[in-house]
Amino acid sequence: MQPSDDSELAAAFVAGDERALEQVYSRWSSLVFTMARRATGNESDASDITQAVFISAWRGRSGFDAAKGSLPGWLVTITRRRIADHWESISRETRKIDAESARLDDEAVAGHAEESVNRVLIADELSQLGEPQKKIMELAFFQDLTHAQIARALDIPLGTVKSHIRRSLDRLRTRLEVDHVAL
Amino acid sequence: MSHCDEDALALLALGEVVDSRDVAHAQECAECSARLEEYRTVVGVGRTVTADDYPTAPPAEVWDAVSAEVARDRASGSDVVSLDAARSRRRRGGYVLAAAAAVVGLVAGSAVTASVINRPESAQLVASAQLDPIGDAGVTGKAEVQTVNGTSQLKVTVPNLPNVNGGYYEVWMATADTKNMVAIGNLNPGSTAVYTLPAGMDLASFPVVDVSLETYDGNTGHSATSVVRGNLNA
């Protein structure tokens, strides 16, 4: 089996083809692992979470519904849950006497983990942009250059830079949305 | 004017100066201001991305662990598993427990006659076995098969079964060589468990009653750590 696209791969995965699992892992384990690494702050917990995500995805593969979202979106959802479980188990262990401050801490941790996951999603999508889009977005995000400065720096027409910026933002926005709602 | 120029919304989200008419429209138009908010969220996240946020591969051991787990799932797809296979699977997976060694070759169990526990009037004792300790468990027990209104039941009691943290006990019936095992059910310390056996369960083929210590690892196979065992036909 050589799935030509994600939907064929997803179908083979759901059907229980272990070679599909291997491909799914090779395509998306970096994303899962990095989200967990950034959200937990250490590689060991991230490895455990990554293992748990792929095992539970495999065992729960019949619960994946292609009509509701993409396979990577589903994996991201499972990863978010596993990260939340991770923090919950830590918070249970260190449960404070002051329930209110514990609750606020939990929310802060959950928010932090959520932001970490979103950053990794955006980084992943940025890395998949072609050129010159990737370079343009890096200059806009990280160097704070205006589109006019970018156009000069890369010697690209102003209008082209503007539309690249808008399309790239659309793509990043869609990625955040899709991976949020995909269940 | 109609909706904002979308390119202008994108630039606005990035904090650039755009045509004042676009700015004014974005403030009034629900659709454009919603889109602007979404762009701003993306820009907000995007600007905090660091080199550490770009996906990097997990250590190779993670895949090894996933594929080993999947292999265990495949092998124990049915509840009927070979204890040898369970044992070697655990070993490969690095889960060998010290007591597993004690299991080898120990089809213990000694003959037992009737004598028992709260049997209903209609129940007829079919077979029974003393359950002898395996490994260093140091506890003994008793198993009985009885028929009640035509249904076979297995009754298992292991007094003094210690409570375990993070684990549980499971009752199995096995062939005499323990190569094939059927999971019967879990057994809580301090209680006598009664299980209804499958109608086709052949005691001559599955004479061994075994109680194992299991962990909550999602693996449906035998852990290879038995605490007591006996043979109904001995």
Coordinates of C-alpha atoms in Angstrom, one line a residue:
Chain A
M1 CA 0.0 0.0 0.0
Q2 CA 1.3 3.4 -0.9
P3 CA -1.4 5.9 0.0
S4 CA -1.1 8.9 -2.4
D5 CA -2.8 11.3 -0.1
D6 CA -3.9 11.9 3.4
S7 CA -7.4 10.6 2.9
E8 CA -6.2 7.3 1.6
L9 CA -3.7 7.1 4.4
A10 CA -6.5 7.9 6.9
A11 CA -8.7 5.2 5.4
A12 CA -5.9 2.6 5.6
F13 CA -5.2 3.7 9.2
V14 CA -8.9 3.3 10.2
A15 CA -8.9 -0.1 8.5
G16 CA -6.2 -1.3 10.9
D17 CA -3.3 -1.4 8.5
E18 CA -0.2 -1.2 10.6
R19 CA 1.9 0.1 7.7
A20 CA -0.5 3.1 7.6
L21 CA 0.2 3.6 11.3
E22 CA 3.9 3.7 10.6
Q23 CA 3.3 6.4 7.9
V24 CA 1.0 8.3 10.1
Y25 CA 3.7 8.3 12.8
S26 CA 6.4 9.3 10.4
R27 CA 4.4 12.2 9.1
W28 CA 3.0 13.6 12.3
S29 CA 5.0 12.4 15.3
S30 CA 7.2 15.5 15.1
L31 CA 4.2 17.7 15.4
V32 CA 2.8 15.8 18.3
F33 CA 6.1 15.5 20.1
T34 CA 7.0 19.1 19.7
M35 CA 3.6 20.3 20.9
A36 CA 4.0 18.1 24.0
R37 CA 7.6 19.2 24.4
R38 CA 6.7 22.9 24.3
A39 CA 3.7 22.4 26.5
T40 CA 5.4 20.3 29.2
G41 CA 8.9 21.8 28.9
N42 CA 10.7 18.4 28.9
E43 CA 11.4 15.7 26.4
S44 CA 10.8 12.8 28.7
D45 CA 7.2 13.8 29.4
A46 CA 6.8 14.7 25.7
S47 CA 8.0 11.2 24.7
D48 CA 5.5 9.6 27.0
I49 CA 2.7 11.8 25.7
T50 CA 3.7 11.1 22.1
Q51 CA 3.6 7.4 22.7
A52 CA 0.2 7.6 24.4
V53 CA -1.2 9.7 21.6
F54 CA -0.3 7.3 18.9
I55 CA -1.4 4.3 20.9
S56 CA -4.7 5.8 21.8
A57 CA -5.2 7.0 18.2
W58 CA -4.5 3.4 17.0
R59 CA -6.8 1.8 19.5
G60 CA -9.5 4.4 19.0
R61 CA -9.1 4.5 15.2
S62 CA -12.7 3.5 14.6
G63 CA -13.7 6.7 16.3
F64 CA -12.0 8.8 13.6
D65 CA -14.5 10.4 11.3
A66 CA -13.1 11.8 8.1
A67 CA -16.2 13.8 7.6
K68 CA -15.5 15.8 10.8
G69 CA -11.9 16.7 10.1
S70 CA -8.5 15.6 9.0
L71 CA -6.4 12.9 10.5
P72 CA -3.6 15.3 11.7
G73 CA -6.4 17.5 13.1
W74 CA -7.7 14.5 15.1
L75 CA -4.1 13.8 16.3
V76 CA -3.7 17.4 17.5
T77 CA -7.0 17.1 19.4
I78 CA -5.8 13.9 21.1
T79 CA -2.5 15.6 21.8
R80 CA -4.3 18.6 23.5
R81 CA -6.2 16.2 25.6
R82 CA -3.2 14.2 26.6
I83 CA -1.3 17.4 27.5
A84 CA -4.3 18.5 29.6
D85 CA -4.4 15.1 31.3
H86 CA -0.7 15.5 32.1
W87 CA -1.2 18.8 33.8
E88 CA -4.3 17.5 35.6
S89 CA -2.4 14.6 37.1
I90 CA 0.4 16.9 38.2
S91 CA -2.1 19.3 39.7
R92 CA -3.8 16.5 41.5
E93 CA -0.5 15.5 43.1
T94 CA 0.3 19.0 44.3
R95 CA -3.3 20.0 45.0
K96 CA -3.2 23.1 47.1
I97 CA -5.3 23.7 50.2
D98 CA -6.6 26.9 48.8
A99 CA -8.9 25.6 46.1
E100 CA -9.4 29.0 44.5
S101 CA -5.7 29.6 43.9
A102 CA -5.4 26.0 42.7
R103 CA -8.2 26.7 40.2
L104 CA -6.5 29.8 38.9
D105 CA -3.2 28.1 38.6
D106 CA -4.9 25.3 36.7
E107 CA -6.4 27.8 34.3
A108 CA -3.1 29.6 33.8
V109 CA -1.3 26.3 33.1
A110 CA -4.0 25.2 30.7
G111 CA -3.8 28.6 28.9
H112 CA -0.1 28.4 28.7
A113 CA -0.2 24.8 27.3
E114 CA -2.8 26.0 24.8
E115 CA -0.6 28.8 23.6
S116 CA 2.4 26.5 23.3
V117 CA 0.4 24.1 21.1
N118 CA -0.8 27.0 18.9
R119 CA 2.7 28.3 18.5
V120 CA 3.9 24.9 17.3
L121 CA 0.9 24.6 14.9
I122 CA 1.8 28.0 13.4
A123 CA 5.5 27.1 13.3
D124 CA 4.7 23.9 11.5
E125 CA 2.5 25.7 9.0
L126 CA 5.1 28.4 8.5
S127 CA 7.7 25.7 7.7
Q128 CA 5.4 24.3 5.1
L129 CA 5.0 27.6 3.2
G130 CA 6.8 27.8 -0.1
E131 CA 9.2 30.6 -1.0
P132 CA 9.1 33.5 -1.1
Q133 CA 6.0 33.3 1.2
K134 CA 8.0 31.8 4.1
K135 CA 10.7 34.4 3.9
I136 CA 8.1 37.2 3.6
M137 CA 6.3 36.0 6.8
E138 CA 9.5 35.6 8.7
L139 CA 10.4 39.1 7.9
A140 CA 6.9 40.4 8.8
F141 CA 6.7 38.3 12.1
F142 CA 10.2 38.2 13.4
Q143 CA 11.9 41.3 11.9
D144 CA 8.8 43.5 12.1
L145 CA 9.4 44.8 8.6
T146 CA 6.6 46.5 6.8
H147 CA 5.4 45.1 3.5
A148 CA 7.2 48.0 1.7
Q149 CA 10.5 47.1 3.4
I150 CA 10.0 43.5 2.6
A151 CA 9.3 44.3 -1.0
R152 CA 12.5 46.3 -1.2
A153 CA 14.5 43.6 0.7
L154 CA 13.4 40.8 -1.5
D155 CA 13.0 42.8 -4.7
I156 CA 9.4 41.7 -5.1
P157 CA 6.5 44.0 -6.3
L158 CA 4.6 45.6 -3.5
G159 CA 1.2 44.1 -4.5
T160 CA 2.7 40.6 -4.7
V161 CA 4.1 41.0 -1.2
K162 CA 0.7 42.2 0.1
S163 CA -1.2 39.3 -1.4
H164 CA 1.4 36.8 -0.2
I165 CA 1.0 38.1 3.3
R166 CA -2.8 37.9 3.2
R167 CA -2.9 34.4 1.8
S168 CA -0.3 33.2 4.2
L169 CA -2.3 34.7 7.1
D170 CA -5.4 33.0 5.8
R171 CA -3.5 29.7 5.7
L172 CA -2.2 30.0 9.2
R173 CA -5.7 31.1 10.4
T174 CA -7.3 28.1 8.8
R175 CA -4.7 25.8 10.4
L176 CA -5.5 27.2 13.9
E177 CA -9.3 26.9 13.3
V178 CA -9.3 23.5 11.7
D179 CA -7.1 21.9 14.4
H180 CA -9.3 23.4 17.1
V181 CA -12.6 22.1 15.9
A182 CA -11.5 18.8 14.4
L183 CA -12.8 16.1 16.8
Chain B
M1 CA -17.8 51.6 0.6
S2 CA -17.9 47.9 0.3
H3 CA -15.8 45.6 2.4
C4 CA -12.2 46.3 3.2
D5 CA -9.5 45.3 0.8
E6 CA -8.5 42.0 2.4
D7 CA -4.8 42.7 1.9
A8 CA -5.3 45.9 3.9
L9 CA -6.9 43.9 6.8
A10 CA -3.9 41.6 6.8
L11 CA -1.5 44.6 7.0
L12 CA -3.6 46.2 9.7
A13 CA -3.4 43.0 11.7
L14 CA 0.4 43.3 11.4
G15 CA 0.3 46.8 12.7
E16 CA 0.9 48.6 9.5
V17 CA -0.6 51.9 8.5
V18 CA -3.3 51.5 5.9
D19 CA -5.8 53.7 4.2
S20 CA -8.0 55.5 6.8
R21 CA -11.2 54.4 4.9
D22 CA -10.2 50.8 5.4
V23 CA -9.6 51.4 9.1
A24 CA -13.0 53.1 9.5
H25 CA -14.8 50.3 7.7
A26 CA -13.1 47.6 9.7
Q27 CA -14.4 49.3 12.9
E28 CA -18.0 49.4 11.6
C29 CA -18.4 46.2 9.6
A30 CA -18.9 43.1 11.7
E31 CA -17.6 40.8 9.1
C32 CA -14.4 42.7 8.5
S33 CA -13.7 43.3 12.2
A34 CA -14.2 39.6 12.9
R35 CA -11.7 38.8 10.1
L36 CA -9.3 41.4 11.5
E37 CA -9.5 39.8 15.0
E38 CA -8.7 36.4 13.5
Y39 CA -5.7 37.8 11.7
R40 CA -4.6 39.5 14.8
T41 CA -4.8 36.2 16.7
V42 CA -2.6 34.6 14.1
V43 CA -0.1 37.5 14.1
G44 CA 0.0 37.4 17.9
V45 CA 0.8 33.7 18.0
G46 CA 3.1 34.0 15.0
R47 CA 5.2 36.7 16.5
T48 CA 5.9 34.6 19.6
V49 CA 7.1 31.6 17.6
T50 CA 10.7 30.7 18.5
A51 CA 13.1 28.3 16.9
D52 CA 12.1 25.8 19.6
D53 CA 8.5 25.7 18.3
Y54 CA 9.5 24.2 14.9
P55 CA 8.6 20.5 14.9
T56 CA 11.5 18.1 15.7
A57 CA 11.3 14.4 15.7
P58 CA 10.8 12.4 18.9
P59 CA 13.6 10.0 20.1
A60 CA 13.6 6.7 18.2
E61 CA 12.6 4.8 21.3
V62 CA 9.1 6.3 21.1
W63 CA 8.3 4.5 17.8
D64 CA 9.9 1.4 19.2
A65 CA 7.5 1.6 22.2
V66 CA 4.5 2.3 20.0
S67 CA 5.2 -0.6 17.6
A68 CA 5.9 -3.0 20.5
E69 CA 2.6 -2.0 22.1
V70 CA 0.8 -2.5 18.8
A71 CA 2.4 -5.9 18.4
R72 CA 1.2 -6.8 21.8
D73 CA -2.3 -5.7 20.9
R74 CA -2.2 -7.8 17.7
A75 CA -1.0 -10.8 19.5
S76 CA -3.6 -10.6 22.2
G77 CA -6.4 -9.6 19.8
S78 CA -8.3 -12.6 21.3
D79 CA -8.5 -13.3 24.9
V80 CA -7.1 -16.7 24.2
V81 CA -3.4 -16.4 24.4
S82 CA -0.4 -18.5 25.0
L83 CA 1.3 -17.9 28.3
D84 CA 4.6 -18.5 26.6
A85 CA 3.8 -15.8 24.1
A86 CA 2.6 -13.4 26.8
R87 CA 5.8 -14.0 28.6
S88 CA 8.1 -13.4 25.6
R89 CA 6.0 -10.4 24.6
R90 CA 6.6 -8.9 28.0
R91 CA 10.2 -9.6 27.9
R92 CA 10.6 -7.9 24.5
G93 CA 8.7 -5.0 25.8
G94 CA 10.9 -4.7 28.8
Y95 CA 8.1 -5.6 31.2
V96 CA 9.6 -8.7 32.6
L97 CA 8.7 -9.1 36.2
A98 CA 10.9 -11.0 38.5
A99 CA 8.2 -13.5 39.4
A100 CA 7.7 -14.5 35.7
A101 CA 10.7 -16.8 36.0
A102 CA 8.9 -18.7 38.7
V103 CA 6.0 -19.5 36.3
V104 CA 8.1 -21.7 34.0
G105 CA 7.2 -25.3 34.2
L106 CA 5.1 -25.0 37.3
V107 CA 1.8 -26.6 36.5
A108 CA 1.2 -27.1 40.1
G109 CA -2.1 -28.0 41.7
S110 CA -3.0 -30.9 43.7
A111 CA -6.0 -33.1 43.8
V112 CA -8.9 -32.0 45.8
T113 CA -12.1 -33.4 46.7
A114 CA -15.4 -31.7 47.5
S115 CA -15.7 -29.5 50.5
V116 CA -16.9 -26.1 50.0
I117 CA -18.4 -22.8 50.2
N118 CA -22.1 -21.9 50.3
R119 CA -23.4 -24.1 47.6
P120 CA -27.0 -23.5 46.6
E121 CA -29.2 -26.6 46.8
S122 CA -29.5 -27.0 43.1
A123 CA -25.7 -26.7 42.6
Q124 CA -23.7 -29.8 41.8
L125 CA -20.0 -29.9 42.3
V126 CA -18.2 -30.9 39.1
A127 CA -14.6 -30.4 39.9
S128 CA -12.4 -28.6 42.4
A129 CA -8.8 -27.7 42.8
Q130 CA -6.5 -26.5 45.5
L131 CA -4.7 -23.4 44.2
D132 CA -1.0 -23.5 45.1
P133 CA 1.3 -20.6 45.5
I134 CA 3.4 -19.6 42.5
G135 CA 6.5 -17.6 42.9
D136 CA 6.8 -15.7 46.2
A137 CA 3.1 -14.9 46.5
G138 CA 2.8 -17.2 49.4
V139 CA -1.0 -17.5 49.3
T140 CA -3.2 -20.4 48.5
G141 CA -6.8 -20.7 47.4
K142 CA -9.5 -22.9 46.1
A143 CA -11.4 -23.3 42.8
E144 CA -14.6 -25.1 42.2
V145 CA -16.6 -25.8 39.1
Q146 CA -20.3 -26.4 39.8
T147 CA -23.4 -26.6 37.6
V148 CA -26.4 -24.6 38.7
N149 CA -29.5 -25.2 36.6
G150 CA -27.4 -26.5 33.8
T151 CA -25.0 -23.6 33.8
S152 CA -21.3 -24.1 34.7
Q153 CA -19.9 -21.8 37.2
L154 CA -16.3 -21.3 38.4
K155 CA -16.0 -20.2 42.0
V156 CA -12.6 -18.9 43.1
T157 CA -11.5 -17.9 46.6
V158 CA -8.0 -16.9 47.6
P159 CA -8.0 -15.8 51.2
N160 CA -5.2 -13.4 52.2
L161 CA -4.8 -12.1 48.7
P162 CA -2.8 -8.9 49.3
N163 CA -4.1 -5.6 48.1
V164 CA -2.1 -4.2 45.2
N165 CA -1.5 -0.6 44.2
G166 CA -1.8 0.0 40.5
G167 CA -2.8 -3.5 39.7
Y168 CA -5.5 -6.1 40.0
Y169 CA -5.9 -9.9 39.9
E170 CA -7.3 -11.8 37.0
V171 CA -8.6 -15.4 36.9
W172 CA -7.7 -17.6 33.9
M173 CA -8.4 -21.1 32.7
A174 CA -5.7 -22.8 30.8
T175 CA -4.7 -25.9 29.0
A176 CA -2.5 -28.3 31.0
D177 CA 0.6 -27.0 29.3
T178 CA -0.7 -23.4 29.9
K179 CA -0.1 -22.6 26.2
N180 CA -3.6 -21.5 25.8
M181 CA -5.4 -19.3 28.3
V182 CA -8.9 -17.9 28.6
A183 CA -9.5 -14.8 30.6
I184 CA -12.4 -15.5 33.0
G185 CA -12.6 -12.3 35.1
N186 CA -11.1 -10.2 37.8
L187 CA -10.8 -11.2 41.4
N188 CA -10.8 -8.7 44.2
P189 CA -8.8 -9.4 47.4
G190 CA -11.0 -10.5 50.3
S191 CA -13.9 -11.8 48.2
T192 CA -15.1 -15.1 46.6
A193 CA -15.7 -14.6 43.0
V194 CA -18.3 -16.7 41.0
Y195 CA -18.0 -16.7 37.2
T196 CA -20.4 -18.1 34.7
L197 CA -18.3 -20.2 32.3
P198 CA -18.9 -20.1 28.5
A199 CA -21.4 -22.9 27.6
G200 CA -18.8 -24.6 25.4
M201 CA -16.0 -24.5 27.9
D202 CA -14.4 -27.9 28.0
L203 CA -12.9 -28.6 31.4
A204 CA -10.9 -31.5 30.1
S205 CA -9.2 -29.1 27.7
F206 CA -8.8 -26.2 30.1
P207 CA -8.2 -27.9 33.5
V208 CA -5.9 -25.3 34.9
V209 CA -7.2 -22.4 37.0
D210 CA -4.7 -19.6 37.3
V211 CA -4.8 -16.2 39.1
S212 CA -2.4 -13.6 37.8
L213 CA -1.4 -10.1 38.9
E214 CA -2.1 -7.6 36.2
T215 CA -1.2 -4.0 35.7
Y216 CA -3.4 -1.3 34.2
D217 CA -1.4 -1.4 31.0
G218 CA -4.2 -2.0 28.6
N219 CA -2.7 -5.3 27.6
T220 CA -5.4 -8.0 27.6
G221 CA -2.9 -10.8 27.7
H222 CA -1.6 -12.7 30.7
S223 CA 1.0 -10.7 32.6
A224 CA 3.1 -13.9 33.1
T225 CA 3.0 -13.1 36.8
S226 CA 0.9 -15.8 38.5
V227 CA 0.1 -15.9 42.2
V228 CA -1.7 -19.2 42.5
R229 CA -2.6 -22.1 40.2
G230 CA -4.2 -25.4 40.4
N231 CA -5.4 -28.3 38.2
L232 CA -9.1 -29.3 38.3
N233 CA -8.4 -32.7 36.9
A234 CA -5.4 -33.6 39.1

